[in-house]
Amino acid sequence: MSLWRPDRVYFEPAAKETIIGERVKKYCVDNDIPILETTSHNQVRDLPGKDDKAKYAAAKKTLIVGMKRSLKLDVCRPSADYQFSLMTNCPGTCEYCYLFTTQGKKPFVRVYANLSELYETIDEYIKKKLPHATVFEAASTGDPLGVEHITGSLRDTIIHFGTLPRGKLRVVTKYANVDSLLDIPHNNHTRFRFSINSNYVIKNFEHNVSNLWDRLRAAGKMAQAGYPLGFIIAPIILHDNWKQEYKELIDELYNHIGAKKSMITFELIQHRFTMNAKNIIEERYPNSKLEMDPEKRDKKWGKYGRTKYVYPKDDALEAKEYITSLIKEKFPHGHIQYFT
Ligand code: SF4
């Protein structure tokens, strides 16, 4: 898969003279991409396209380089203590994407340039929890590897965490362009996770992200470079033949990375949806094969009182036990952190 290339790049004035801003400007000049200015992403109104659908597509091809205004970090359970954003939204277009309900009609890909302020904030949060380590998630609001070839900010962040004795970083991606991360002093402080799934899910619902084989090859390279490794299987979808396909997935994973003695983590997340997400997905992908029938699901109360629809208890338990047994068989040193 070729790396994402935006059609246009907007800069907020303060972001232009930063290190990240300079890198993005160079990328634009090298790739002949128009450079524009805006005071804020809310002010970008002149997108090409006649209707909402065309404007949505244009926004997905628009990069905005800005400054992260609020540096208060949100709690991020169950995968970490806190989350922070190097970027918001994503060049990918997965039909089940968890960002749909927050990104509105114009899902600009936004990257943040005030990294030194972000690092100061992270250092402060770590100090508060000493002598315990603090774990941060860097991929809750988007997939930072999707824009790494433009910003280099994930590389900077991994190097920063490498210097923090009590700071741990977690990243997750569906991309495979890891080469710029292989030779840096990560000091085992970054757990790099790849999001993987059955062939059916990847083929039908994941678009503009790396294919499974590239992700698995990238995982092999990261293991070789000494990174603690993890895999997120999400969303687990109980489609026809799901047992066979998830078995093939774990077999392929084993074929690519082998039975590592080092601890590999697994996070298992069953498919869920809110009614709001269902409406947006059905409007955006009218022919989607994504099953979202509330009658076939159990209700679960989520954050802020939102109702999520998950698989019925017995089906979820079956999926949990089955996928756990596949993992245990091939990766006896693997650690399943949660099934949710
Ligand atoms: S890669 Fe992740 S963040 Fe990007 S579109 Fe797909 S699900 Fe959403």
XYZ file of C-alpha atoms and ligand atoms in Angstrom:
348
model
C 0.000 0.000 0.000
C 1.368 3.435 -0.830
C 1.710 5.969 1.953
C -1.078 8.485 2.427
C -0.661 11.692 0.464
C -2.899 14.656 1.350
C -4.287 16.820 -1.471
C -3.826 20.021 0.551
C -2.204 21.047 3.827
C -3.395 23.896 6.076
C -1.183 25.416 8.741
C -2.270 27.339 11.798
C 0.173 30.286 11.985
C 1.851 29.218 15.260
C 2.465 25.695 13.941
C 4.373 26.796 10.863
C 7.662 27.675 12.558
C 7.897 24.574 14.761
C 10.087 21.541 14.007
C 7.028 19.532 12.984
C 5.791 22.458 10.883
C 9.145 22.652 9.075
C 9.057 18.908 8.334
C 5.537 19.093 6.953
C 6.408 22.145 4.818
C 9.355 20.265 3.338
C 7.110 17.271 2.641
C 4.652 19.569 0.821
C 7.380 21.194 -1.266
C 8.958 17.823 -2.146
C 5.574 16.397 -3.126
C 4.113 19.463 -4.794
C 1.210 19.768 -2.341
C -0.536 23.150 -1.908
C 0.214 24.915 1.408
C -2.634 26.994 2.836
C -3.284 28.883 6.063
C -6.108 28.798 8.562
C -6.646 30.171 12.046
C -8.303 26.891 13.105
C -9.664 23.681 11.572
C -13.178 25.055 12.245
C -12.469 27.853 9.782
C -11.648 25.584 6.812
C -14.750 25.924 4.667
C -13.566 26.006 1.062
C -13.308 22.267 0.481
C -13.959 20.981 -3.036
C -17.118 18.911 -3.632
C -20.790 19.603 -4.306
C -22.405 17.623 -1.513
C -21.678 16.339 1.998
C -20.287 13.065 0.679
C -17.752 14.775 -1.593
C -16.797 17.215 1.155
C -16.332 14.310 3.566
C -13.961 12.655 1.069
C -12.089 15.940 0.539
C -11.693 16.396 4.311
C -10.134 12.915 4.517
C -7.498 14.166 2.064
C -6.839 17.377 3.997
C -4.080 17.676 6.572
C -4.175 20.406 9.197
C -1.068 21.222 11.186
C -2.104 22.913 14.413
C -1.328 23.367 18.084
C -2.975 21.154 20.688
C -4.770 23.626 22.914
C -5.943 21.541 25.838
C -3.087 19.574 27.340
C -5.182 17.976 30.062
C -4.890 14.229 29.555
C -7.878 11.893 29.665
C -7.908 8.608 31.519
C -7.614 5.647 29.148
C -8.865 2.355 30.579
C -8.348 -0.547 30.148
C -5.244 -0.174 27.997
C -3.325 2.604 29.836
C -3.468 5.240 32.590
C -3.771 8.267 30.291
C -4.035 9.045 26.609
C -2.568 11.902 24.592
C -2.884 12.923 20.980
C -0.176 13.396 18.398
C -2.975 13.626 15.854
C -6.747 13.393 15.509
C -8.591 11.321 12.897
C -6.905 9.053 10.428
C -6.154 8.568 6.736
C -7.846 5.150 6.932
C -11.527 4.583 6.154
C -12.562 1.522 8.151
C -16.335 1.026 8.101
C -16.523 0.236 11.805
C -14.207 3.081 12.872
C -14.618 4.123 16.510
C -13.988 7.763 15.549
C -17.175 8.273 13.501
C -19.214 9.705 16.335
C -16.611 12.310 17.265
C -15.276 13.489 13.921
C -18.343 15.232 12.470
C -18.906 15.882 8.782
C -15.343 17.009 8.066
C -12.861 14.416 9.346
C -9.716 16.460 8.650
C -6.538 14.651 9.524
C -5.058 16.933 12.181
C -1.523 16.734 13.526
C -0.146 18.721 16.452
C 3.104 20.637 16.389
C 3.617 21.708 20.031
C 5.324 18.513 21.071
C 7.614 20.074 23.670
C 4.568 21.332 25.639
C 3.018 17.882 25.350
C 6.208 16.260 26.679
C 6.299 18.674 29.634
C 2.716 17.689 30.436
C 3.552 13.985 30.218
C 6.537 14.472 32.533
C 4.268 16.224 35.066
C 1.742 13.354 35.024
C 4.570 10.864 35.588
C 5.899 12.840 38.560
C 2.477 12.735 40.238
C 2.429 8.930 40.221
C 5.992 8.227 41.328
C 7.387 5.771 42.374
C 4.939 3.881 40.156
C 5.234 3.872 36.383
C 2.608 5.697 34.310
C 1.373 4.192 31.053
C 0.240 6.414 28.166
C -1.702 5.494 25.024
C -0.784 7.478 21.899
C -3.363 6.122 19.466
C -6.778 6.764 20.985
C -7.750 9.609 18.679
C -6.230 8.318 15.451
C -3.446 6.183 13.993
C -0.187 8.163 14.290
C 1.777 5.783 12.040
C -0.581 6.752 9.184
C 1.056 10.215 9.048
C 4.502 9.360 10.403
C 6.147 9.722 6.972
C 4.993 13.380 7.035
C 5.531 14.432 10.679
C 8.099 12.099 12.276
C 6.376 12.852 15.594
C 5.904 9.248 16.677
C 9.648 8.675 16.333
C 10.331 11.785 18.486
C 7.832 10.596 21.079
C 9.262 7.081 21.311
C 12.743 8.595 21.772
C 11.366 10.907 24.497
C 9.795 7.967 26.332
C 13.098 6.109 26.006
C 14.566 8.734 28.381
C 11.788 8.417 31.004
C 12.554 5.737 33.610
C 8.916 5.650 34.847
C 7.091 6.497 31.630
C 5.682 3.776 29.373
C 4.156 4.326 25.979
C 1.664 2.222 24.042
C 0.917 2.637 20.378
C -1.425 0.727 18.114
C -1.580 0.789 14.339
C -3.020 -0.715 11.186
C -0.085 0.596 9.144
C 3.263 -0.977 8.364
C 5.726 1.870 7.642
C 7.869 1.190 10.709
C 11.332 1.529 9.150
C 12.025 4.974 10.653
C 11.350 3.533 14.137
C 13.702 0.574 14.012
C 17.042 2.104 14.961
C 16.047 4.500 17.740
C 16.725 4.274 21.506
C 13.271 3.097 22.627
C 14.796 1.378 25.694
C 11.865 -1.068 25.814
C 9.587 1.720 27.059
C 7.212 1.549 24.080
C 4.913 -1.376 23.558
C 4.115 -1.405 19.869
C 0.846 -3.114 19.023
C -0.631 -4.032 15.684
C -4.345 -4.216 15.131
C -5.128 -7.429 13.278
C -8.251 -9.258 12.249
C -9.764 -12.110 10.265
C -9.513 -12.055 6.492
C -13.285 -11.431 6.259
C -13.148 -8.350 8.477
C -10.093 -6.865 6.767
C -11.439 -7.521 3.270
C -14.922 -6.164 3.887
C -14.474 -3.346 6.370
C -10.905 -1.975 6.385
C -9.887 0.453 3.637
C -6.816 2.623 3.057
C -4.792 0.819 5.713
C -1.995 -1.755 5.276
C -2.969 -5.329 4.489
C -2.529 -8.052 7.086
C 0.689 -9.423 5.577
C 2.395 -6.026 5.655
C 1.288 -5.513 9.270
C 2.657 -8.935 10.245
C 5.950 -8.277 8.454
C 6.179 -4.914 10.228
C 5.529 -6.669 13.555
C 8.421 -9.037 12.789
C 10.725 -6.046 12.164
C 9.661 -4.352 15.404
C 10.265 -7.567 17.352
C 13.708 -7.766 15.735
C 14.362 -4.169 16.826
C 13.646 -5.218 20.430
C 10.309 -3.485 20.969
C 7.875 -5.081 23.404
C 5.151 -6.294 21.054
C 1.395 -6.574 21.269
C -1.638 -7.355 19.149
C -5.138 -6.027 19.352
C -7.761 -8.203 17.749
C -10.561 -5.734 17.192
C -13.311 -5.627 16.425
C -13.928 -9.361 16.815
C -16.892 -10.051 14.539
C -18.775 -13.320 14.673
C -19.255 -13.652 10.915
C -19.876 -16.931 9.056
C -16.848 -19.177 9.472
C -15.384 -16.891 12.181
C -13.806 -19.760 14.107
C -11.820 -20.981 11.123
C -10.769 -17.478 10.093
C -9.572 -16.434 13.560
C -7.650 -19.702 13.733
C -5.976 -18.882 10.422
C -5.155 -15.414 11.774
C -3.375 -16.764 14.858
C -1.582 -19.371 12.708
C -0.363 -16.631 10.347
C 0.760 -14.529 13.279
C 2.764 -17.469 14.586
C 4.271 -18.078 11.137
C 5.474 -14.476 10.999
C 6.822 -13.873 14.465
C 7.340 -17.366 15.903
C 7.066 -18.427 19.529
C 8.817 -15.490 21.178
C 10.016 -15.995 24.736
C 9.441 -12.325 25.454
C 5.951 -11.514 26.624
C 3.564 -10.599 23.834
C 0.337 -8.936 24.899
C -3.072 -9.500 23.362
C -6.134 -7.314 23.715
C -9.443 -8.717 22.533
C -12.306 -6.369 21.750
C -15.640 -7.625 20.471
C -17.567 -5.532 17.969
C -19.930 -3.005 19.510
C -21.883 -0.039 18.225
C -24.035 2.801 19.444
C -27.206 3.814 17.588
C -25.526 7.081 16.689
C -22.587 5.226 15.092
C -24.978 2.849 13.294
C -26.826 5.790 11.709
C -23.606 7.446 10.566
C -22.169 4.189 9.168
C -25.362 3.363 7.284
C -25.414 6.821 5.735
C -21.747 6.717 4.780
C -21.615 3.076 3.648
C -25.162 2.217 2.476
C -24.011 -1.172 1.152
C -21.942 -2.128 4.192
C -22.081 -5.757 5.274
C -21.469 -4.728 8.876
C -24.101 -6.437 11.017
C -25.619 -3.891 13.437
C -29.008 -5.280 14.383
C -29.800 -4.177 17.967
C -32.264 -7.093 18.237
C -29.349 -9.532 17.956
C -27.265 -7.818 20.629
C -27.141 -7.176 24.362
C -27.151 -3.658 25.737
C -24.182 -2.376 27.696
C -23.965 1.033 29.371
C -20.943 2.950 28.156
C -19.234 6.206 29.130
C -21.466 9.294 29.428
C -24.608 7.122 29.639
C -24.367 5.955 26.014
C -25.844 2.546 25.268
C -23.594 0.194 23.355
C -24.747 -2.960 21.628
C -22.462 -5.954 22.183
C -22.824 -9.666 21.392
C -25.127 -11.690 23.665
C -23.325 -12.913 26.767
C -23.027 -16.561 25.665
C -21.712 -15.653 22.199
C -19.195 -13.224 23.678
C -18.029 -15.858 26.157
C -17.638 -18.408 23.392
C -15.543 -15.959 21.347
C -13.426 -15.095 24.379
C -12.729 -18.723 25.292
C -12.116 -19.846 21.716
C -9.702 -17.048 20.756
C -7.963 -17.318 24.128
C -7.360 -21.047 23.523
C -5.919 -20.342 20.052
C -3.528 -17.782 21.516
C -2.494 -19.969 24.446
C -1.733 -22.859 22.127
C 0.576 -20.882 19.839
C 1.903 -18.288 22.282
C 2.259 -19.883 25.724
C 4.220 -16.818 26.884
C 1.523 -14.488 25.601
C -0.496 -12.410 28.035
C -4.155 -11.697 27.282
C -4.712 -8.359 28.964
C -8.487 -8.185 28.581
C -11.505 -9.170 26.562
C -14.135 -6.505 26.393
S -7.166 2.685 11.145
Fe -8.291 2.867 13.096
S -8.581 5.082 13.351
Fe -8.076 4.730 11.188
S -10.039 4.514 10.136
Fe -9.382 2.468 10.700
S -10.341 2.076 12.697
Fe -10.440 4.295 12.334
